[in-house]
Short mmCIF file of C-alpha atoms in Angstrom, two decimals:
data_model
loop_
_atom_site.label_atom_id
_atom_site.label_comp_id
_atom_site.label_asym_id
_atom_site.label_seq_id
_atom_site.Cartn_x
_atom_site.Cartn_y
_atom_site.Cartn_z
CA MET A 1 -0.62 -31.55 -10.03
CA GLN A 2 1.96 -31.65 -7.32
CA VAL A 3 -0.57 -30.97 -4.59
CA THR A 4 -3.01 -33.66 -5.66
CA TYR A 5 -0.17 -36.11 -5.86
CA ARG A 6 1.10 -35.36 -2.41
CA LEU A 7 -2.16 -35.18 -0.50
CA PRO A 8 -3.36 -38.80 -0.17
CA ASP A 9 -0.05 -39.72 1.36
CA CYS A 10 -0.29 -37.06 4.00
CA GLU A 11 -3.88 -37.89 4.82
CA ASN A 12 -2.77 -41.43 5.45
CA HIS A 13 -0.08 -40.11 7.69
CA ILE A 14 -2.56 -38.06 9.69
CA LEU A 15 -5.02 -40.94 9.88
CA LEU A 16 -2.25 -43.21 11.09
CA THR A 17 -1.37 -40.66 13.72
CA PHE A 18 -4.98 -40.60 14.83
CA VAL A 19 -4.88 -44.39 15.08
CA ASN A 20 -1.73 -44.12 17.15
CA ILE A 21 -3.45 -41.68 19.45
CA SER A 22 -6.40 -43.99 20.02
CA ASP A 23 -3.96 -46.85 20.56
CA SER A 24 -2.17 -45.03 23.30
CA LEU A 25 -5.56 -44.04 24.65
CA VAL A 26 -6.59 -47.67 25.01
CA THR A 27 -3.40 -48.69 26.74
CA CYS A 28 -3.49 -45.49 28.79
CA ASN A 29 0.24 -45.28 28.34
CA SER A 30 1.94 -42.81 26.07
CA GLY A 31 5.52 -42.35 27.10
CA SER A 32 6.33 -38.70 26.54
CA THR A 33 9.99 -39.30 25.68
CA ASP A 34 8.95 -41.76 23.00
CA LEU A 35 6.39 -39.38 21.54
CA ASN A 36 8.76 -36.46 21.53
CA GLN A 37 11.27 -38.10 19.30
CA PRO A 38 9.93 -37.24 15.82
CA ASN A 39 10.46 -33.55 16.60
CA HIS A 40 14.20 -33.93 16.77
CA LEU A 41 14.43 -35.58 13.39
CA MET A 42 12.16 -33.18 11.54
CA THR A 43 13.32 -30.08 9.70
CA ILE A 44 11.20 -26.94 9.54
CA LEU A 45 10.46 -27.69 5.87
CA SER A 46 9.03 -31.17 6.47
CA PHE A 47 7.30 -29.98 9.65
CA THR A 48 5.62 -27.20 7.65
CA LEU A 49 4.54 -29.48 4.81
CA ILE A 50 3.05 -32.14 7.10
CA LEU A 51 1.31 -29.46 9.15
CA LEU A 52 -0.05 -27.95 5.92
CA CYS A 53 -1.57 -31.33 4.97
CA GLY A 54 -2.96 -31.80 8.47
CA ALA A 55 -4.51 -28.33 8.47
CA PHE A 56 -5.96 -28.93 4.98
CA THR A 57 -7.61 -32.15 6.20
CA ALA A 58 -8.90 -30.36 9.30
CA GLY A 59 -10.33 -27.51 7.22
CA LEU A 60 -11.91 -29.93 4.75
CA LEU A 61 -13.53 -32.12 7.40
CA GLY A 62 -14.51 -29.11 9.49
CA SER A 63 -16.28 -27.48 6.57
CA LEU A 64 -17.96 -30.70 5.36
CA THR A 65 -19.30 -31.57 8.81
CA GLY A 66 -20.02 -28.01 9.91
CA LEU A 67 -17.94 -28.46 13.05
CA GLY A 68 -15.28 -25.97 11.95
CA GLY A 69 -11.62 -26.74 11.36
CA GLY A 70 -10.39 -24.87 14.43
CA VAL A 71 -11.55 -27.54 16.88
CA VAL A 72 -8.98 -30.08 15.69
CA ILE A 73 -6.09 -27.64 15.25
CA ILE A 74 -5.22 -27.55 18.96
CA PRO A 75 -5.18 -31.36 19.47
CA LEU A 76 -3.36 -31.73 16.13
CA LEU A 77 -0.63 -29.33 17.24
CA THR A 78 -0.30 -30.47 20.84
CA LEU A 79 -0.85 -34.24 20.60
CA VAL A 80 0.66 -34.94 17.19
CA PHE A 81 3.30 -32.24 16.78
CA HIS A 82 4.08 -31.72 20.49
CA VAL A 83 3.67 -27.97 20.27
CA ASP A 84 3.16 -26.14 23.57
CA ILE A 85 -0.56 -25.52 24.11
CA ARG A 86 -0.02 -21.74 24.32
CA TYR A 87 1.39 -21.60 20.79
CA ALA A 88 -1.42 -23.93 19.71
CA ILE A 89 -4.05 -21.56 21.15
CA GLY A 90 -2.56 -18.56 19.33
CA THR A 91 -2.44 -20.47 16.04
CA ALA A 92 -6.00 -21.80 16.35
CA LEU A 93 -7.35 -18.30 17.05
CA VAL A 94 -5.81 -16.96 13.85
CA ALA A 95 -7.11 -19.98 11.91
CA SER A 96 -10.65 -19.42 13.21
CA ILE A 97 -10.55 -15.75 12.15
CA ALA A 98 -9.53 -16.87 8.66
CA THR A 99 -12.28 -19.47 8.20
CA SER A 100 -14.96 -17.34 9.84
CA SER A 101 -14.24 -14.25 7.73
CA GLY A 102 -13.90 -16.33 4.57
CA SER A 103 -17.29 -18.00 4.86
CA ALA A 104 -19.08 -15.04 6.48
CA SER A 105 -18.47 -13.02 3.34
CA ALA A 106 -20.71 -15.43 1.41
CA TYR A 107 -23.51 -15.64 4.01
CA VAL A 108 -23.70 -11.88 4.56
CA LYS A 109 -24.31 -11.44 0.84
CA GLU A 110 -27.12 -14.02 0.87
CA GLY A 111 -28.87 -12.06 3.63
CA ILE A 112 -29.29 -14.98 6.04
CA THR A 113 -27.05 -13.51 8.73
CA ASN A 114 -28.87 -11.37 11.31
CA ILE A 115 -26.36 -8.53 11.48
CA ARG A 116 -28.14 -6.62 14.29
CA LEU A 117 -28.38 -9.71 16.47
CA GLY A 118 -24.73 -10.54 15.73
CA MET A 119 -23.61 -7.02 16.58
CA PHE A 120 -25.62 -6.93 19.82
CA LEU A 121 -24.30 -10.31 20.98
CA GLU A 122 -20.74 -9.38 19.97
CA ILE A 123 -20.73 -7.04 22.96
CA ALA A 124 -21.16 -10.16 25.12
CA THR A 125 -18.67 -12.34 23.23
CA THR A 126 -15.90 -9.71 22.96
CA THR A 127 -16.09 -8.80 26.66
CA GLY A 128 -16.07 -12.52 27.42
CA ALA A 129 -13.11 -13.08 25.09
CA VAL A 130 -11.04 -10.37 26.78
CA VAL A 131 -11.87 -11.84 30.20
CA GLY A 132 -10.97 -15.32 28.91
CA ALA A 133 -7.63 -14.14 27.55
CA LEU A 134 -6.90 -12.56 30.94
CA ILE A 135 -7.82 -15.72 32.87
CA ALA A 136 -5.56 -17.70 30.53
CA VAL A 137 -2.45 -16.03 31.99
CA TYR A 138 -3.17 -17.32 35.47
CA MET A 139 -4.54 -20.73 34.56
CA PRO A 140 -2.17 -23.73 34.50
CA THR A 141 -1.91 -25.19 30.98
CA ASN A 142 -3.06 -28.65 32.06
CA VAL A 143 -6.33 -27.17 33.37
CA VAL A 144 -6.76 -25.39 30.02
CA ALA A 145 -6.24 -28.77 28.30
CA ILE A 146 -8.91 -30.43 30.47
CA ILE A 147 -11.46 -27.65 29.87
CA PHE A 148 -10.64 -27.81 26.17
CA GLY A 149 -11.30 -31.55 26.11
CA LEU A 150 -14.68 -31.09 27.81
CA VAL A 151 -15.75 -28.34 25.38
CA LEU A 152 -14.58 -30.52 22.49
CA ILE A 153 -16.72 -33.48 23.64
CA PHE A 154 -19.66 -31.15 24.04
CA SER A 155 -19.14 -29.76 20.52
CA SER A 156 -19.05 -33.20 18.92
CA LEU A 157 -22.18 -34.29 20.80
CA MET A 158 -23.91 -31.11 19.64
CA SER A 159 -23.48 -32.17 16.02
CA PHE A 160 -25.75 -35.20 16.58
CA ARG A 161 -28.53 -33.12 18.06
CA LYS A 162 -31.74 -32.87 16.09
CA LYS A 163 -32.57 -29.54 14.54
CA MET A 164 -35.56 -28.30 16.48
CA GLU A 165 -38.63 -26.72 15.04
CA VAL A 166 -39.29 -23.36 16.61
CA PRO A 167 -42.51 -23.65 18.63
CA ALA A 168 -44.97 -20.92 17.74
CA GLY A 169 -46.88 -18.75 20.17
CA GLU A 170 -44.16 -18.39 22.75
CA GLN A 171 -44.15 -15.33 24.94
CA LYS A 172 -42.92 -12.33 22.99
CA SER A 173 -39.79 -10.57 24.09
CA LYS A 174 -40.13 -6.84 24.60
CA LEU A 175 -36.37 -6.37 24.64
CA ALA A 176 -36.01 -8.13 21.29
CA ALA A 177 -38.49 -5.69 19.78
CA GLN A 178 -36.76 -2.69 21.34
CA LEU A 179 -33.41 -3.84 20.02
CA ARG A 180 -34.97 -4.61 16.61
CA LEU A 181 -33.59 -8.16 16.70
CA ASN A 182 -36.62 -9.79 15.06
CA SER A 183 -35.95 -10.31 11.40
CA SER A 184 -36.51 -12.50 8.37
CA TYR A 185 -34.46 -14.66 6.07
CA PRO A 186 -34.82 -15.98 2.53
CA THR A 187 -35.68 -19.66 1.98
CA ALA A 188 -36.69 -21.68 -1.07
CA ASP A 189 -40.37 -21.09 -0.12
CA GLY A 190 -40.00 -17.34 0.24
CA VAL A 191 -39.10 -15.00 3.08
CA VAL A 192 -39.62 -16.40 6.60
CA ASN A 193 -40.11 -14.07 9.57
CA TYR A 194 -38.87 -15.05 13.00
CA GLU A 195 -38.73 -13.62 16.49
CA VAL A 196 -35.93 -13.67 19.02
CA HIS A 197 -36.72 -14.85 22.57
CA HIS A 198 -35.04 -14.77 25.98
CA VAL A 199 -32.56 -12.02 25.15
CA PRO A 200 -30.90 -11.76 28.61
CA GLY A 201 -30.42 -15.55 28.84
CA GLY A 202 -28.89 -15.64 25.37
CA TYR A 203 -26.64 -12.69 26.19
CA PHE A 204 -25.40 -14.45 29.33
CA MET A 205 -24.69 -17.68 27.44
CA MET A 206 -22.82 -15.66 24.79
CA THR A 207 -20.59 -14.11 27.45
CA PHE A 208 -19.72 -17.65 28.54
CA ALA A 209 -19.03 -18.64 24.92
CA GLY A 210 -16.76 -15.59 24.63
CA ILE A 211 -14.82 -16.53 27.77
CA MET A 212 -14.27 -20.05 26.42
CA SER A 213 -13.19 -18.61 23.08
CA GLY A 214 -10.64 -16.30 24.72
CA LEU A 215 -9.37 -18.98 27.08
CA LEU A 216 -9.10 -21.85 24.61
CA GLY A 217 -8.47 -20.07 21.32
CA ILE A 218 -11.46 -21.60 19.57
CA GLY A 219 -14.45 -20.04 17.85
CA SER A 220 -16.74 -21.92 20.29
CA GLY A 221 -19.34 -22.03 17.54
CA ALA A 222 -21.18 -24.89 19.28
CA LEU A 223 -21.77 -22.77 22.39
CA LYS A 224 -22.90 -19.82 20.28
CA VAL A 225 -25.33 -21.97 18.32
CA LEU A 226 -26.62 -23.43 21.59
CA ALA A 227 -27.29 -19.94 22.94
CA MET A 228 -29.15 -18.89 19.80
CA ASP A 229 -31.02 -22.16 19.05
CA ASN A 230 -32.01 -23.43 22.46
CA ILE A 231 -32.31 -20.19 24.38
CA MET A 232 -33.17 -17.48 21.86
CA ARG A 233 -35.16 -19.83 19.58
CA ILE A 234 -33.77 -18.66 16.28
CA PRO A 235 -34.05 -20.78 13.09
CA PHE A 236 -31.09 -23.11 12.68
CA LYS A 237 -29.79 -21.59 9.47
CA VAL A 238 -29.81 -18.06 10.92
CA SER A 239 -28.08 -19.15 14.14
CA THR A 240 -25.26 -21.00 12.39
CA THR A 241 -24.49 -18.19 9.95
CA THR A 242 -24.81 -15.47 12.60
CA SER A 243 -22.56 -17.47 14.95
CA ASN A 244 -20.02 -17.79 12.15
CA PHE A 245 -20.27 -14.05 11.51
CA MET A 246 -19.45 -13.39 15.19
CA ILE A 247 -16.54 -15.82 15.53
CA GLY A 248 -14.06 -13.57 13.68
CA VAL A 249 -14.70 -10.55 15.90
CA THR A 250 -14.68 -12.63 19.09
CA ALA A 251 -11.40 -14.27 18.13
CA ALA A 252 -9.87 -10.93 17.08
CA ALA A 253 -10.65 -9.45 20.52
CA SER A 254 -8.50 -12.05 22.27
CA ALA A 255 -5.98 -12.42 19.41
CA VAL A 256 -4.72 -8.87 19.95
CA VAL A 257 -3.95 -9.80 23.56
CA TYR A 258 -2.27 -13.07 22.57
CA LEU A 259 -0.21 -11.37 19.85
CA GLN A 260 1.35 -9.02 22.39
CA ARG A 261 2.04 -11.92 24.73
CA GLY A 262 4.03 -13.78 22.06
CA TYR A 263 1.55 -16.69 21.68
CA ILE A 264 1.17 -16.16 17.93
CA ALA A 265 4.10 -17.84 16.16
CA PRO A 266 4.37 -17.07 12.43
CA GLY A 267 6.09 -20.39 11.69
CA LEU A 268 2.96 -22.22 12.88
CA CYS A 269 0.37 -19.76 11.60
CA MET A 270 1.67 -19.91 8.03
CA PRO A 271 0.95 -23.61 7.27
CA VAL A 272 -2.15 -23.75 9.49
CA VAL A 273 -3.89 -20.68 8.10
CA LEU A 274 -3.13 -21.54 4.47
CA GLY A 275 -4.02 -25.22 4.97
CA VAL A 276 -7.28 -24.62 6.83
CA LEU A 277 -8.40 -21.97 4.34
CA ALA A 278 -7.64 -24.20 1.35
CA GLY A 279 -9.38 -27.14 3.05
CA ALA A 280 -12.47 -25.09 3.92
CA PHE A 281 -12.65 -23.79 0.36
CA ALA A 282 -12.36 -27.31 -1.07
CA GLY A 283 -15.00 -28.46 1.42
CA SER A 284 -17.46 -25.79 0.33
CA LYS A 285 -17.05 -26.96 -3.29
CA LEU A 286 -17.53 -30.63 -2.32
CA LEU A 287 -20.40 -30.08 0.07
CA THR A 288 -23.20 -30.83 -2.38
CA ARG A 289 -21.68 -34.10 -3.54
CA ALA A 290 -20.40 -35.68 -0.36
CA ASN A 291 -22.38 -38.02 1.88
CA VAL A 292 -21.97 -35.99 5.02
CA LYS A 293 -23.83 -38.18 7.50
CA TRP A 294 -21.26 -40.92 8.07
CA LEU A 295 -18.43 -38.44 7.69
CA ARG A 296 -19.87 -36.41 10.56
CA ILE A 297 -20.07 -39.53 12.73
CA VAL A 298 -16.46 -40.49 11.95
CA PHE A 299 -15.22 -36.95 12.54
CA SER A 300 -17.15 -36.67 15.82
CA VAL A 301 -15.68 -39.96 17.03
CA VAL A 302 -12.18 -38.75 16.12
CA ILE A 303 -12.83 -35.47 17.95
CA GLY A 304 -14.14 -37.39 20.97
CA GLY A 305 -10.97 -39.50 21.00
CA LEU A 306 -8.76 -36.41 20.75
CA ALA A 307 -10.75 -34.77 23.53
CA LEU A 308 -10.26 -37.75 25.86
CA GLN A 309 -6.55 -37.71 25.05
CA MET A 310 -6.36 -33.99 25.88
CA ILE A 311 -8.16 -34.57 29.20
CA TYR A 312 -5.93 -37.56 29.99
CA ASN A 313 -2.76 -35.59 29.22
CA GLY A 314 -4.11 -32.66 31.23
CA ILE A 315 -4.77 -34.82 34.28
CA THR A 316 -1.38 -36.50 34.10
CA GLY A 317 0.22 -33.08 33.61
CA LYS A 318 1.74 -33.78 30.20
CA LEU A 319 0.31 -30.69 28.54
CA MET B 1 -41.74 4.75 -2.37
CA LYS B 2 -38.76 6.22 -4.11
CA LYS B 3 -37.12 6.93 -0.77
CA PHE B 4 -37.79 3.39 0.43
CA PHE B 5 -36.23 2.04 -2.74
CA SER B 6 -33.04 4.08 -2.42
CA ASN B 7 -32.75 3.13 1.27
CA TYR B 8 -33.15 -0.51 0.38
CA LEU B 9 -30.49 -0.23 -2.27
CA ARG B 10 -28.09 1.42 0.09
CA ASP B 11 -28.64 -1.28 2.71
CA LYS B 12 -27.96 -3.98 0.13
CA ASP B 13 -24.87 -2.12 -1.06
CA ILE B 14 -23.49 -2.05 2.47
CA GLN B 15 -24.03 -5.79 2.93
CA GLN B 16 -22.22 -6.37 -0.35
CA LEU B 17 -19.46 -4.02 0.77
CA ILE B 18 -19.02 -5.87 4.10
CA GLY B 19 -18.93 -9.20 2.28
CA LYS B 20 -16.38 -7.90 -0.21
CA GLN B 21 -14.22 -6.31 2.50
CA LEU B 22 -14.07 -9.62 4.44
CA ARG B 23 -13.08 -11.52 1.31
CA ILE B 24 -10.43 -8.99 0.25
CA GLY B 25 -8.97 -9.03 3.79
CA VAL B 26 -8.69 -12.82 3.86
CA ILE B 27 -7.24 -13.09 0.34
CA THR B 28 -4.69 -10.27 0.81
CA SER B 29 -3.47 -11.61 4.12
CA SER B 30 -3.17 -15.18 2.77
CA ILE B 31 -1.01 -13.89 -0.11
CA ILE B 32 1.25 -11.96 2.29
CA VAL B 33 1.49 -15.02 4.58
CA LEU B 34 2.38 -17.18 1.56
CA ILE B 35 5.12 -14.79 0.37
CA GLY B 36 6.56 -14.54 3.88
CA GLY B 37 6.31 -18.32 4.22
CA VAL B 38 8.33 -18.97 1.07
CA ILE B 39 11.09 -16.58 2.21
CA TYR B 40 11.05 -18.14 5.69
CA LEU B 41 11.25 -21.71 4.35
CA ILE B 42 14.07 -20.89 1.93
CA ARG B 43 16.13 -19.33 4.73
CA HIS B 44 15.21 -21.55 7.67
CA GLY B 45 13.70 -24.69 6.11
CA HIS B 46 16.68 -26.85 7.02
CA GLU B 47 16.64 -25.84 10.70
CA GLN B 48 14.70 -27.69 13.36
CA PRO B 49 11.39 -26.48 14.79
CA SER B 50 11.25 -25.77 18.51
CA TYR B 51 7.72 -25.26 19.74
CA GLY B 52 7.86 -27.84 22.53
CA ASN B 53 8.71 -25.34 25.24
CA PHE B 54 6.92 -22.04 25.46
CA THR B 55 9.26 -19.07 25.40
CA GLY B 56 7.06 -16.61 23.53
CA VAL B 57 8.01 -15.50 20.02
CA ARG B 58 11.02 -13.22 19.64
CA GLU B 59 10.78 -9.53 20.49
CA GLY B 60 10.16 -8.01 17.04
CA LEU B 61 7.04 -10.12 16.40
CA THR B 62 4.79 -8.92 19.20
CA ASN B 63 4.09 -5.29 18.27
CA LEU B 64 3.31 -3.38 15.09
CA ARG B 65 6.50 -1.32 15.05
CA GLY B 66 8.73 -4.36 15.49
CA ILE B 67 6.85 -6.34 12.84
CA TRP B 68 7.10 -3.48 10.33
CA GLN B 69 10.81 -2.98 11.06
CA GLY B 70 11.45 -6.64 10.15
CA VAL B 71 9.28 -6.39 7.03
CA LEU B 72 11.52 -3.56 5.80
CA GLU B 73 14.48 -5.90 6.32
CA ASN B 74 12.66 -8.60 4.29
CA LYS B 75 12.49 -11.05 7.19
CA GLY B 76 10.19 -13.97 6.33
CA MET B 77 8.81 -14.36 9.86
CA ASN B 78 7.89 -10.68 9.99
CA ILE B 79 6.17 -10.76 6.59
CA ILE B 80 4.09 -13.76 7.76
CA GLN B 81 3.26 -11.88 10.96
CA LEU B 82 2.20 -8.83 8.90
CA GLY B 83 -0.26 -11.07 7.06
CA VAL B 84 -1.51 -12.45 10.39
CA VAL B 85 -2.01 -8.92 11.76
CA LEU B 86 -3.97 -8.01 8.63
CA LEU B 87 -6.10 -11.11 9.13
CA ILE B 88 -6.83 -10.14 12.75
CA ALA B 89 -7.65 -6.61 11.55
CA THR B 90 -10.16 -7.90 8.95
CA PRO B 91 -13.14 -8.46 11.31
CA ILE B 92 -12.20 -5.32 13.28
CA ILE B 93 -12.36 -3.24 10.09
CA ARG B 94 -15.70 -4.93 9.39
CA ILE B 95 -17.03 -3.44 12.65
CA ALA B 96 -15.79 0.01 11.67
CA PHE B 97 -17.66 -0.39 8.36
CA SER B 98 -20.78 -1.38 10.29
CA VAL B 99 -20.66 1.86 12.30
CA ILE B 100 -20.83 3.79 9.01
CA ALA B 101 -23.55 1.47 7.74
CA PHE B 102 -25.78 2.05 10.77
CA LEU B 103 -25.08 5.80 10.62
CA LEU B 104 -26.32 5.88 7.02
CA GLU B 105 -29.42 3.95 8.10
CA LYS B 106 -29.88 6.51 10.92
CA ASP B 107 -30.05 3.58 13.35
CA TYR B 108 -28.37 5.43 16.20
CA LEU B 109 -29.03 2.70 18.78
CA TYR B 110 -26.88 0.34 16.73
CA VAL B 111 -24.25 3.00 16.06
CA VAL B 112 -23.78 3.10 19.84
CA LEU B 113 -23.86 -0.71 20.28
CA THR B 114 -21.32 -1.15 17.47
CA LEU B 115 -19.06 1.51 18.99
CA VAL B 116 -19.20 -0.42 22.29
CA VAL B 117 -17.92 -3.56 20.51
CA LEU B 118 -15.18 -1.47 18.88
CA GLY B 119 -14.36 0.04 22.28
CA VAL B 120 -13.96 -3.39 23.92
CA ILE B 121 -11.51 -4.43 21.19
CA MET B 122 -9.57 -1.14 21.44
CA PHE B 123 -9.40 -1.67 25.20
CA SER B 124 -7.90 -5.14 24.78
CA MET B 125 -5.51 -3.76 22.16
CA SER B 126 -4.28 -0.98 24.42
CA GLY B 127 -1.54 -3.25 25.76
CA GLY B 128 -2.37 -2.90 29.43
CA LEU B 129 -3.77 -6.41 29.29
CA ALA B 130 -0.77 -7.95 27.60
CA GLY B 131 0.62 -9.02 30.97
#
């Protein structure tokens, strides 16, 4: 009872904050001293509760739109709560492990996930993630913010892309056969067989996705899906679930580095992990009833706005 | 035919097992995080958060021994961090399960590939990269 009573209020708060962000974006003027003030008035208790609501909303929207909750955690923490981007990265990594493992458990059971393909490509993403986490030490935080903004814009644009039909009769990949990557998945019309193409190209793109994941603390699901859909020509449903299956391992590879570096703050992880998980769970229950199309547009526009704000703050050196 | 059937069953069992392991990992760690969070909020809820400047979290929260030490002293932060560590371990344990799964399937190519993934993670865990 308590939770349902409290939530609408908080969502309004978050929405208002988003409006504030776009306001300051339009005027291109967000005085940092002015923005920093709420922090000094807030206690840890209220900070935690508001963050919990924010993370719940992020998890809910992320799961409903398929964009993942992790993408908005970093802008939420840095732009709204004025958390240092390094703490934000550590927190977002942990949140993406939680959501990925939570939903992967369902997909693996349904047999849609291509476990061999996921395992093979995890070599690429984990090596990339370790490299990314290493680069992160030497990279100035404002450059990280700018790269993050660009990846964020790319991710939101990706969600508008049409799902392609896989063209038949393409050149067969010998490597895919040797690695036993070709597989099948259950649909309403029975089992569908598919073949994997362009293995080296996909592997290369996955390494890049891994680097981004390690550097920015995100699952970089959009990049993974791009590698599997556009390059390896895998059916959409298989690529999204397999990408989701891989996100946890990729994030874990860089999370162990970040944990030792002190980027992972329990006071932030607690509300974010619990909020995002609860939101994602609620989203999966709502999914069949909600009209997702306009929601996805709204969420993508919000993400685009946040991304521009991150880039702007990165260029002006505020992050 | 009989052999095929038992192999198929085993394969299915392993997928179920991986799915179950992921779910148990996420649920257990959320509960630990929640318990730690309540203790942390009761003790420190009235203080003010300071995440604006990056200093790194305090010493005891960055390695397993330090985290466990604090858990024994019932420190909220450390209990949360224990849950977080368990969460990070969940997909890593999943890979270890997959090694066994591919061994049972006698798919030695994938036993090796899976061990490579595990090796990369162990390498990044070794601490030399922690900078």
